[in-house]
Amino acid sequence: MTQALRPVRGFNDILPPASVHWQRLENEAAAVLEQAGYGEIRLPVVESTDLFARSIGASSDIVEKEMYSFPDRQGHSLSLRPEATAGCVRAGITQGLFDGGQLRLWYRGPMFRHERPQKGRYRQFHQIGAEAFGMTGAGIEAELIALAARLWKRIGLNGVTLKINTLGSFEDRKRYRAALLDFLHRHEDSLDDDSRRRLGSNPLRILDSKVAATRELLENAPRIVDSLGSASAAHFDELRRQLDALGIAYVCDPFLVRGLDYYTGSVFEWVTDALGAQDAICSGGRYDGLVEELGGRRTPAAGWALGMERLVLLAESQAVFPAPSGPDAYLVALGEAPELRALALAEALRDRLPRLRLIVNADGGSLKAQMRRADKCGARFAIILGESELANGAVTVKPLLEKQEQLAVAQDVLADFLAQRIQAA
Ligand code: ATP
Ligand code: MG
């Protein structure tokens, strides 16, 4: 292959029949979200680089080393979005959506991060996300979590664990940061290089380290729960009570911090042990300061985003999808007059049966060639229209998957005939 025709590393094609799995999951997610009153917001893929630096955080991994940023023709720095919460808040501010009331939105689409591609981690990946604005109580976090749980249930997914934690208020976090820094400085020699670098910029992120020795050290580190003020503690208790009431199991994980700076209060993550290191399927939390940080009026908010590639991988590994099936029928037409009749017949069938999956033979061919195409696509029936059928106002229907005799069916009852067979399938 010549250089120019290689796909870009970390950017994937999604082909049928895998794309059918994507459609199914997207449809389920849309149904769950719309059912709960979330409206879809369609956001641009490109935003000002500044938006991400101000929201996700200039010292976050994403902004420091994962963004696709480029100058436009006027020299303004733009970036392919690495996530969509920032864009959603930007849209809310610029479109005047934050009027002090409540707002529930969801989005879907591609995100871009320059990470090392591996299973479940790509440079273009896709998220579906939900964001809720204007609500201060733990109820909205419980609602968001319950939406994800409902989606797993609708898909038939097992083995996803919910982890929750709280980052407390701004003051709690300041107190905790000081306690954590004190501890980490005393053990600086035992820290890995990355974590040592974060001491100066983003010490909470050290809690997230995957390095074994650092993890061991952290076992004895101070915990944020011990730095919580009474309001934060009560909020977190309330969230747990609501999850209990919903019957949603969770694990409290004091090391769960999110890689994006805008989170405040509750954070959560759904994880699986089926995808190796790429274990997070869906993550989110509360971000009460972000709207104001970006220039809007103070608006409490919470949300999550799920990774479609990981969800598809997990769902496929659990065989939740029915085996791919071919079309219901393949229309074989032999000769010029039958071909013209076939066109009209196919349109009439599709009008009558909107869910019918029907391929009409294209580019002619002998009976044998057309039947070969019908077999190859996995059609359930071949519908054959030749000169003699045309003369009789009929078609010959030949079952291709079941051992049954072919039979003649009048054209004017063909739709009824297919309706029965397709429903029975
Ligand atoms: P990770 O810790 O795996 O890097 P993250 O904390 O960076 O995840 P978020 O920014 O919270 O992830 O994004 C939400 C979800 O998007 C993740 O839970 C994951 O399912 C998915 N995701 C994030 N980065 C990628 C990627 N590069 N490729 C595929 N999916 C991703
Ligand atoms: Mg990441």
CSV table of C-alpha atoms and ligand atoms in Angstrom, one decimal:
chain,number,residue,atom,x,y,z
A,1,MET,CA,0.0,0.0,0.0
A,2,THR,CA,1.3,3.5,-0.8
A,3,GLN,CA,2.0,5.7,2.2
A,4,ALA,CA,-0.9,8.1,1.5
A,5,LEU,CA,-3.5,5.3,1.6
A,6,ARG,CA,-2.6,4.0,5.0
A,7,PRO,CA,-5.3,4.7,7.7
A,8,VAL,CA,-4.0,7.1,10.4
A,9,ARG,CA,-2.9,5.2,13.5
A,10,GLY,CA,-5.5,5.1,16.1
A,11,PHE,CA,-8.3,6.1,13.7
A,12,ASN,CA,-10.6,3.2,12.8
A,13,ASP,CA,-13.2,2.2,10.2
A,14,ILE,CA,-16.4,0.7,11.6
A,15,LEU,CA,-17.8,-1.8,9.1
A,16,PRO,CA,-21.0,-3.7,8.9
A,17,PRO,CA,-22.0,-6.0,10.6
A,18,ALA,CA,-20.1,-4.4,13.6
A,19,SER,CA,-21.8,-1.1,12.8
A,20,VAL,CA,-25.1,-2.8,13.5
A,21,HIS,CA,-23.9,-3.3,17.1
A,22,TRP,CA,-23.0,0.4,17.3
A,23,GLN,CA,-26.5,1.3,16.0
A,24,ARG,CA,-28.2,-1.0,18.5
A,25,LEU,CA,-26.2,0.5,21.5
A,26,GLU,CA,-26.7,4.1,20.3
A,27,ASN,CA,-30.4,3.5,19.9
A,28,GLU,CA,-30.7,1.9,23.4
A,29,ALA,CA,-28.8,4.8,24.9
A,30,ALA,CA,-30.9,7.4,23.1
A,31,ALA,CA,-34.1,5.7,24.2
A,32,VAL,CA,-32.9,5.6,27.9
A,33,LEU,CA,-31.9,9.2,27.8
A,34,GLU,CA,-34.9,10.5,26.0
A,35,GLN,CA,-37.2,8.5,28.2
A,36,ALA,CA,-35.8,10.5,31.2
A,37,GLY,CA,-36.2,13.9,29.5
A,38,TYR,CA,-32.7,14.4,28.2
A,39,GLY,CA,-32.6,16.3,24.9
A,40,GLU,CA,-29.9,15.7,22.3
A,41,ILE,CA,-27.4,18.5,21.7
A,42,ARG,CA,-25.3,18.3,18.6
A,43,LEU,CA,-22.0,20.0,19.2
A,44,PRO,CA,-19.1,21.0,16.9
A,45,VAL,CA,-16.0,18.8,16.7
A,46,VAL,CA,-13.7,21.8,16.8
A,47,GLU,CA,-13.5,24.4,19.6
A,48,SER,CA,-11.0,27.0,20.7
A,49,THR,CA,-8.0,25.3,22.4
A,50,ASP,CA,-8.4,27.8,25.2
A,51,LEU,CA,-11.8,26.3,26.1
A,52,PHE,CA,-10.2,23.0,27.0
A,53,ALA,CA,-7.2,24.5,28.8
A,54,ARG,CA,-9.7,26.5,31.0
A,55,SER,CA,-12.0,23.6,31.7
A,56,ILE,CA,-10.2,20.3,31.6
A,57,GLY,CA,-7.1,22.0,33.1
A,58,ALA,CA,-3.8,23.2,31.6
A,59,SER,CA,-1.9,20.6,33.7
A,60,SER,CA,-4.2,17.7,32.9
A,61,ASP,CA,-2.8,14.8,30.7
A,62,ILE,CA,-5.4,15.6,28.1
A,63,VAL,CA,-4.4,19.2,27.6
A,64,GLU,CA,-0.7,18.7,28.2
A,65,LYS,CA,-0.1,15.9,25.8
A,66,GLU,CA,-3.2,14.4,24.2
A,67,MET,CA,-4.8,17.2,22.2
A,68,TYR,CA,-5.0,17.6,18.4
A,69,SER,CA,-4.4,21.4,18.3
A,70,PHE,CA,-3.7,23.4,15.2
A,71,PRO,CA,-3.7,27.1,14.2
A,72,ASP,CA,-6.5,28.2,11.8
A,73,ARG,CA,-5.8,30.6,8.9
A,74,GLN,CA,-5.9,33.6,11.3
A,75,GLY,CA,-3.5,31.9,13.7
A,76,HIS,CA,-6.1,31.1,16.4
A,77,SER,CA,-5.4,27.8,18.1
A,78,LEU,CA,-8.2,25.3,17.6
A,79,SER,CA,-8.5,21.8,18.9
A,80,LEU,CA,-10.4,18.6,17.9
A,81,ARG,CA,-12.5,18.1,21.0
A,82,PRO,CA,-11.0,15.5,23.4
A,83,GLU,CA,-14.3,15.4,25.3
A,84,ALA,CA,-17.7,17.2,25.0
A,85,THR,CA,-18.5,18.5,28.5
A,86,ALA,CA,-16.6,21.7,27.8
A,87,GLY,CA,-18.3,22.2,24.5
A,88,CYS,CA,-21.7,21.5,26.1
A,89,VAL,CA,-21.1,24.2,28.7
A,90,ARG,CA,-19.7,26.6,26.1
A,91,ALA,CA,-22.9,26.1,24.0
A,92,GLY,CA,-25.0,26.5,27.1
A,93,ILE,CA,-23.4,29.9,27.8
A,94,THR,CA,-23.3,31.2,24.3
A,95,GLN,CA,-26.9,30.0,23.5
A,96,GLY,CA,-28.2,31.4,26.8
A,97,LEU,CA,-29.4,28.0,28.1
A,98,PHE,CA,-28.4,28.6,31.7
A,99,ASP,CA,-31.2,30.8,33.0
A,100,GLY,CA,-31.3,29.5,36.5
A,101,GLY,CA,-33.6,26.6,35.6
A,102,GLN,CA,-33.0,23.0,35.1
A,103,LEU,CA,-31.6,21.5,31.9
A,104,ARG,CA,-31.0,17.9,30.8
A,105,LEU,CA,-28.9,17.3,27.7
A,106,TRP,CA,-27.2,14.4,26.0
A,107,TYR,CA,-24.7,14.1,23.2
A,108,ARG,CA,-22.9,11.5,21.1
A,109,GLY,CA,-20.0,11.6,18.7
A,110,PRO,CA,-16.3,11.3,18.0
A,111,MET,CA,-13.6,12.6,20.4
A,112,PHE,CA,-9.9,12.9,19.7
A,113,ARG,CA,-6.9,12.2,22.0
A,114,HIS,CA,-3.3,11.5,21.0
A,115,GLU,CA,-2.8,8.5,23.2
A,116,ARG,CA,-1.0,5.2,22.6
A,117,PRO,CA,-3.5,3.1,20.6
A,118,GLN,CA,-4.3,-0.3,22.2
A,119,LYS,CA,-7.4,-2.4,22.7
A,120,GLY,CA,-10.1,-0.1,24.0
A,121,ARG,CA,-7.9,3.0,23.5
A,122,TYR,CA,-7.9,4.9,20.3
A,123,ARG,CA,-7.1,8.3,19.0
A,124,GLN,CA,-10.5,8.8,17.5
A,125,PHE,CA,-13.1,7.3,19.8
A,126,HIS,CA,-16.7,7.9,20.5
A,127,GLN,CA,-18.7,8.9,23.5
A,128,ILE,CA,-22.2,9.2,24.5
A,129,GLY,CA,-22.7,11.6,27.4
A,130,ALA,CA,-25.4,13.0,29.6
A,131,GLU,CA,-25.2,16.4,31.4
A,132,ALA,CA,-27.6,17.9,33.9
A,133,PHE,CA,-27.6,21.5,34.9
A,134,GLY,CA,-29.2,23.6,37.7
A,135,MET,CA,-29.5,20.9,40.4
A,136,THR,CA,-27.6,20.9,43.6
A,137,GLY,CA,-28.9,17.8,45.4
A,138,ALA,CA,-27.4,14.3,45.2
A,139,GLY,CA,-30.6,13.2,43.5
A,140,ILE,CA,-29.2,14.3,40.1
A,141,GLU,CA,-26.1,12.2,40.5
A,142,ALA,CA,-28.2,9.3,41.5
A,143,GLU,CA,-30.4,9.9,38.4
A,144,LEU,CA,-27.4,10.0,36.1
A,145,ILE,CA,-26.0,6.8,37.6
A,146,ALA,CA,-29.4,5.1,37.3
A,147,LEU,CA,-29.5,6.0,33.6
A,148,ALA,CA,-26.3,4.2,33.0
A,149,ALA,CA,-27.5,1.2,35.1
A,150,ARG,CA,-30.7,1.2,33.0
A,151,LEU,CA,-28.7,1.1,29.8
A,152,TRP,CA,-26.6,-1.8,31.0
A,153,LYS,CA,-29.8,-3.6,31.9
A,154,ARG,CA,-31.4,-2.9,28.5
A,155,ILE,CA,-28.4,-4.1,26.7
A,156,GLY,CA,-28.1,-7.2,28.9
A,157,LEU,CA,-24.6,-6.3,30.1
A,158,ASN,CA,-23.2,-8.0,33.2
A,159,GLY,CA,-20.1,-7.6,35.2
A,160,VAL,CA,-19.8,-3.8,35.4
A,161,THR,CA,-19.0,-2.4,38.8
A,162,LEU,CA,-19.8,1.1,40.0
A,163,LYS,CA,-17.1,2.9,41.9
A,164,ILE,CA,-17.9,6.2,43.7
A,165,ASN,CA,-16.0,8.8,45.6
A,166,THR,CA,-16.2,12.4,46.5
A,167,LEU,CA,-13.7,15.1,46.0
A,168,GLY,CA,-15.5,17.4,48.5
A,169,SER,CA,-15.9,21.1,48.2
A,170,PHE,CA,-13.2,23.5,47.1
A,171,GLU,CA,-12.2,24.1,50.7
A,172,ASP,CA,-12.2,20.4,51.5
A,173,ARG,CA,-10.0,19.7,48.6
A,174,LYS,CA,-7.6,22.5,49.6
A,175,ARG,CA,-7.3,20.9,53.1
A,176,TYR,CA,-6.9,17.5,51.6
A,177,ARG,CA,-4.3,18.6,49.1
A,178,ALA,CA,-2.2,20.0,51.9
A,179,ALA,CA,-2.5,16.8,53.9
A,180,LEU,CA,-1.7,14.7,50.9
A,181,LEU,CA,1.2,16.8,49.8
A,182,ASP,CA,2.7,16.7,53.3
A,183,PHE,CA,2.5,12.9,53.2
A,184,LEU,CA,3.9,12.6,49.6
A,185,HIS,CA,6.8,15.0,50.3
A,186,ARG,CA,7.8,12.8,53.2
A,187,HIS,CA,7.9,9.8,50.8
A,188,GLU,CA,9.1,11.6,47.7
A,189,ASP,CA,12.0,9.2,47.2
A,190,SER,CA,9.5,6.3,46.8
A,191,LEU,CA,7.5,8.0,44.1
A,192,ASP,CA,7.7,7.2,40.4
A,193,ASP,CA,8.9,10.0,38.1
A,194,ASP,CA,5.5,10.9,36.7
A,195,SER,CA,4.0,11.2,40.2
A,196,ARG,CA,7.0,13.3,41.4
A,197,ARG,CA,6.3,15.6,38.5
A,198,ARG,CA,2.7,15.9,39.5
A,199,LEU,CA,3.6,16.9,43.1
A,200,GLY,CA,4.0,20.4,41.8
A,201,SER,CA,1.1,20.6,39.3
A,202,ASN,CA,-1.7,18.2,40.2
A,203,PRO,CA,-1.0,16.1,43.3
A,204,LEU,CA,-4.5,14.5,43.5
A,205,ARG,CA,-3.9,12.8,40.2
A,206,ILE,CA,-1.1,10.8,41.9
A,207,LEU,CA,-3.9,8.9,43.6
A,208,ASP,CA,-4.7,7.6,40.1
A,209,SER,CA,-1.2,6.2,39.5
A,210,LYS,CA,-1.0,2.7,38.0
A,211,VAL,CA,2.6,2.2,39.2
A,212,ALA,CA,2.6,-0.7,41.7
A,213,ALA,CA,5.1,0.9,44.2
A,214,THR,CA,3.2,4.2,44.2
A,215,ARG,CA,0.0,2.4,44.8
A,216,GLU,CA,1.5,0.5,47.7
A,217,LEU,CA,2.7,3.8,49.2
A,218,LEU,CA,-0.7,5.3,48.8
A,219,GLU,CA,-2.3,2.7,50.9
A,220,ASN,CA,-1.1,4.7,53.9
A,221,ALA,CA,-1.9,8.1,52.4
A,222,PRO,CA,-4.5,10.4,54.0
A,223,ARG,CA,-8.0,9.9,52.6
A,224,ILE,CA,-10.3,12.6,51.3
A,225,VAL,CA,-13.2,11.3,53.4
A,226,ASP,CA,-11.3,12.4,56.5
A,227,SER,CA,-11.0,16.0,55.1
A,228,LEU,CA,-14.7,16.4,54.2
A,229,GLY,CA,-16.7,19.2,55.7
A,230,SER,CA,-20.1,18.4,57.1
A,231,ALA,CA,-22.0,19.6,54.0
A,232,SER,CA,-19.9,17.4,51.6
A,233,ALA,CA,-20.1,14.4,53.9
A,234,ALA,CA,-23.9,14.8,54.1
A,235,HIS,CA,-24.1,15.1,50.3
A,236,PHE,CA,-22.1,11.9,49.8
A,237,ASP,CA,-24.3,10.1,52.4
A,238,GLU,CA,-27.4,11.2,50.5
A,239,LEU,CA,-26.0,9.9,47.2
A,240,ARG,CA,-25.4,6.5,48.9
A,241,ARG,CA,-28.9,6.4,50.4
A,242,GLN,CA,-30.4,7.2,47.0
A,243,LEU,CA,-28.3,4.5,45.3
A,244,ASP,CA,-29.4,2.0,48.0
A,245,ALA,CA,-33.0,3.0,47.3
A,246,LEU,CA,-32.5,2.4,43.6
A,247,GLY,CA,-31.0,-1.0,44.3
A,248,ILE,CA,-27.7,0.0,42.6
A,249,ALA,CA,-24.6,-1.6,44.1
A,250,TYR,CA,-21.4,0.4,44.4
A,251,VAL,CA,-18.0,0.3,45.9
A,252,CYS,CA,-16.5,3.4,47.6
A,253,ASP,CA,-13.1,3.9,46.2
A,254,PRO,CA,-11.0,6.6,48.0
A,255,PHE,CA,-8.5,6.6,45.1
A,256,LEU,CA,-11.0,7.5,42.4
A,257,VAL,CA,-10.1,10.9,41.2
A,258,ARG,CA,-10.8,12.0,37.7
A,259,GLY,CA,-8.3,13.1,35.1
A,260,LEU,CA,-10.2,16.3,34.4
A,261,ASP,CA,-9.8,19.3,36.7
A,262,TYR,CA,-13.4,20.5,36.6
A,263,TYR,CA,-14.9,17.9,38.9
A,264,THR,CA,-16.1,18.8,42.4
A,265,GLY,CA,-18.0,16.7,44.8
A,266,SER,CA,-19.2,13.2,43.7
A,267,VAL,CA,-17.2,11.3,41.1
A,268,PHE,CA,-18.0,7.9,39.7
A,269,GLU,CA,-16.8,5.3,37.2
A,270,TRP,CA,-18.3,2.1,35.9
A,271,VAL,CA,-15.5,-0.4,35.4
A,272,THR,CA,-15.1,-3.9,34.0
A,273,ASP,CA,-12.3,-6.5,34.4
A,274,ALA,CA,-12.9,-7.8,30.9
A,275,LEU,CA,-10.9,-5.2,29.0
A,276,GLY,CA,-7.5,-5.3,30.7
A,277,ALA,CA,-6.1,-1.9,31.5
A,278,GLN,CA,-8.8,0.0,29.6
A,279,ASP,CA,-11.3,-0.8,32.4
A,280,ALA,CA,-13.4,2.3,32.5
A,281,ILE,CA,-16.6,2.1,30.5
A,282,CYS,CA,-18.3,5.2,31.8
A,283,SER,CA,-17.2,8.0,34.1
A,284,GLY,CA,-18.4,11.2,35.4
A,285,GLY,CA,-19.3,13.4,38.4
A,286,ARG,CA,-20.3,16.8,39.6
A,287,TYR,CA,-18.8,19.9,38.2
A,288,ASP,CA,-20.4,22.9,40.0
A,289,GLY,CA,-17.7,25.4,39.1
A,290,LEU,CA,-17.3,24.9,35.4
A,291,VAL,CA,-20.1,27.1,34.0
A,292,GLU,CA,-18.9,30.1,36.0
A,293,GLU,CA,-15.3,29.3,35.3
A,294,LEU,CA,-16.1,29.6,31.6
A,295,GLY,CA,-17.9,32.9,32.0
A,296,GLY,CA,-21.5,31.9,32.6
A,297,ARG,CA,-23.7,32.4,35.7
A,298,ARG,CA,-23.0,30.0,38.6
A,299,THR,CA,-24.8,26.8,37.7
A,300,PRO,CA,-24.5,23.5,39.5
A,301,ALA,CA,-23.9,20.6,37.1
A,302,ALA,CA,-23.2,16.9,36.8
A,303,GLY,CA,-22.7,14.4,34.0
A,304,TRP,CA,-21.1,11.3,32.6
A,305,ALA,CA,-19.6,10.0,29.4
A,306,LEU,CA,-19.4,6.5,28.2
A,307,GLY,CA,-16.8,5.1,25.8
A,308,MET,CA,-18.6,3.5,22.8
A,309,GLU,CA,-15.6,1.3,21.7
A,310,ARG,CA,-15.3,-0.2,25.1
A,311,LEU,CA,-19.0,-0.7,25.5
A,312,VAL,CA,-19.1,-2.5,22.1
A,313,LEU,CA,-16.1,-4.7,23.0
A,314,LEU,CA,-17.7,-5.6,26.3
A,315,ALA,CA,-21.1,-6.3,24.9
A,316,GLU,CA,-19.6,-8.4,22.1
A,317,SER,CA,-17.5,-10.4,24.6
A,318,GLN,CA,-20.8,-11.2,26.5
A,319,ALA,CA,-22.5,-12.1,23.2
A,320,VAL,CA,-25.5,-9.9,23.9
A,321,PHE,CA,-26.1,-9.3,20.2
A,322,PRO,CA,-28.2,-11.7,18.1
A,323,ALA,CA,-26.2,-13.3,15.3
A,324,PRO,CA,-26.1,-11.1,12.2
A,325,SER,CA,-28.9,-12.0,9.8
A,326,GLY,CA,-29.1,-11.4,6.1
A,327,PRO,CA,-32.0,-9.5,4.4
A,328,ASP,CA,-35.5,-11.0,4.4
A,329,ALA,CA,-35.6,-11.3,0.7
A,330,TYR,CA,-33.6,-10.9,-2.5
A,331,LEU,CA,-35.6,-10.1,-5.6
A,332,VAL,CA,-34.3,-11.9,-8.7
A,333,ALA,CA,-35.5,-10.5,-12.1
A,334,LEU,CA,-34.9,-12.2,-15.4
A,335,GLY,CA,-35.3,-10.2,-18.6
A,336,GLU,CA,-36.2,-6.6,-19.3
A,337,ALA,CA,-39.9,-6.6,-18.7
A,338,PRO,CA,-39.6,-8.5,-15.4
A,339,GLU,CA,-36.8,-6.1,-14.3
A,340,LEU,CA,-39.1,-3.1,-14.8
A,341,ARG,CA,-41.9,-4.9,-12.9
A,342,ALA,CA,-39.5,-5.8,-10.1
A,343,LEU,CA,-38.7,-2.1,-9.5
A,344,ALA,CA,-42.4,-1.3,-9.0
A,345,LEU,CA,-43.0,-4.4,-7.0
A,346,ALA,CA,-40.1,-3.7,-4.6
A,347,GLU,CA,-41.3,-0.1,-4.0
A,348,ALA,CA,-44.8,-1.4,-3.3
A,349,LEU,CA,-43.5,-4.0,-0.9
A,350,ARG,CA,-41.3,-1.4,0.9
A,351,ASP,CA,-44.3,0.9,1.2
A,352,ARG,CA,-46.4,-1.8,2.7
A,353,LEU,CA,-43.7,-3.3,5.0
A,354,PRO,CA,-41.4,-0.5,6.3
A,355,ARG,CA,-39.3,-3.0,8.2
A,356,LEU,CA,-38.8,-5.4,5.3
A,357,ARG,CA,-35.2,-5.8,4.4
A,358,LEU,CA,-35.2,-6.4,0.6
A,359,ILE,CA,-32.4,-6.4,-1.9
A,360,VAL,CA,-33.3,-5.9,-5.5
A,361,ASN,CA,-30.9,-7.5,-7.9
A,362,ALA,CA,-28.8,-5.0,-9.8
A,363,ASP,CA,-26.7,-5.4,-13.0
A,364,GLY,CA,-28.7,-8.3,-14.4
A,365,GLY,CA,-27.1,-11.7,-14.7
A,366,SER,CA,-28.3,-15.3,-15.3
A,367,LEU,CA,-30.7,-17.0,-12.9
A,368,LYS,CA,-27.6,-18.9,-11.5
A,369,ALA,CA,-25.6,-15.7,-11.0
A,370,GLN,CA,-28.5,-13.9,-9.3
A,371,MET,CA,-29.3,-16.9,-7.0
A,372,ARG,CA,-25.6,-17.0,-6.1
A,373,ARG,CA,-25.8,-13.3,-5.0
A,374,ALA,CA,-29.0,-14.1,-3.0
A,375,ASP,CA,-27.2,-17.0,-1.2
A,376,LYS,CA,-24.1,-14.9,-0.5
A,377,CYS,CA,-26.0,-12.1,1.2
A,378,GLY,CA,-27.8,-14.6,3.5
A,379,ALA,CA,-31.3,-13.7,2.3
A,380,ARG,CA,-34.1,-15.8,3.8
A,381,PHE,CA,-36.1,-15.9,0.5
A,382,ALA,CA,-35.3,-15.5,-3.1
A,383,ILE,CA,-38.3,-13.9,-4.9
A,384,ILE,CA,-38.0,-14.8,-8.6
A,385,LEU,CA,-39.7,-12.9,-11.3
A,386,GLY,CA,-39.2,-14.2,-14.9
A,387,GLU,CA,-41.3,-14.0,-18.1
A,388,SER,CA,-43.7,-16.7,-17.1
A,389,GLU,CA,-44.3,-15.3,-13.6
A,390,LEU,CA,-44.9,-11.9,-15.1
A,391,ALA,CA,-47.5,-13.4,-17.5
A,392,ASN,CA,-49.2,-15.0,-14.5
A,393,GLY,CA,-49.1,-12.0,-12.1
A,394,ALA,CA,-47.1,-14.1,-9.7
A,395,VAL,CA,-43.6,-14.7,-8.3
A,396,THR,CA,-41.8,-17.8,-7.3
A,397,VAL,CA,-40.7,-17.7,-3.7
A,398,LYS,CA,-37.7,-20.0,-2.8
A,399,PRO,CA,-36.7,-20.4,0.8
A,400,LEU,CA,-32.9,-20.3,1.0
A,401,LEU,CA,-32.3,-20.9,4.7
A,402,GLU,CA,-34.9,-23.6,5.4
A,403,LYS,CA,-35.4,-26.9,3.6
A,404,GLN,CA,-38.8,-26.0,2.1
A,405,GLU,CA,-40.3,-26.3,-1.4
A,406,GLN,CA,-40.5,-23.2,-3.5
A,407,LEU,CA,-44.0,-22.0,-4.2
A,408,ALA,CA,-45.9,-19.6,-6.5
A,409,VAL,CA,-47.3,-16.5,-4.8
A,410,ALA,CA,-49.6,-14.0,-6.5
A,411,GLN,CA,-48.0,-10.6,-6.7
A,412,ASP,CA,-51.0,-8.9,-5.1
A,413,VAL,CA,-50.7,-11.0,-1.9
A,414,LEU,CA,-46.9,-11.1,-1.8
A,415,ALA,CA,-46.8,-8.4,0.9
A,416,ASP,CA,-49.2,-10.4,3.1
A,417,PHE,CA,-47.2,-13.5,2.5
A,418,LEU,CA,-43.9,-11.8,3.6
A,419,ALA,CA,-45.5,-10.0,6.5
A,420,GLN,CA,-46.5,-13.4,8.0
A,421,ARG,CA,-43.1,-15.0,7.4
A,422,ILE,CA,-41.1,-12.0,8.7
A,423,GLN,CA,-43.1,-11.7,11.9
A,424,ALA,CA,-42.8,-15.4,12.5
A,425,ALA,CA,-39.0,-15.2,12.2
B,1,ATP,P1,-8.9,6.3,30.9
B,1,ATP,O1,-8.6,6.3,32.4
B,1,ATP,O2,-9.2,4.9,30.4
B,1,ATP,O3,-7.9,7.0,30.1
B,1,ATP,P2,-10.4,8.7,31.0
B,1,ATP,O4,-10.6,8.9,32.5
B,1,ATP,O5,-9.4,9.4,30.3
B,1,ATP,O6,-10.3,7.1,30.8
B,1,ATP,P3,-12.9,10.1,30.4
B,1,ATP,O7,-12.2,11.3,29.9
B,1,ATP,O8,-13.6,10.2,31.7
B,1,ATP,O9,-11.9,8.8,30.4
B,1,ATP,O10,-13.9,9.6,29.2
B,1,ATP,C1,-15.0,8.9,29.5
B,1,ATP,C2,-15.0,7.5,28.8
B,1,ATP,O11,-14.5,7.6,27.5
B,1,ATP,C3,-14.0,6.5,29.5
B,1,ATP,O12,-14.6,5.9,30.6
B,1,ATP,C4,-13.7,5.6,28.4
B,1,ATP,O13,-14.7,4.6,28.3
B,1,ATP,C5,-13.8,6.4,27.2
B,1,ATP,N1,-12.4,6.8,26.7
B,1,ATP,C6,-11.6,7.7,27.2
B,1,ATP,N2,-10.5,7.8,26.4
B,1,ATP,C7,-10.6,6.9,25.4
B,1,ATP,C8,-9.8,6.4,24.3
B,1,ATP,N3,-8.6,7.0,24.1
B,1,ATP,N4,-10.2,5.5,23.5
B,1,ATP,C9,-11.4,4.9,23.8
B,1,ATP,N5,-12.2,5.2,24.8
B,1,ATP,C10,-11.8,6.2,25.6
B,2,MG,MG,-7.4,9.0,29.7
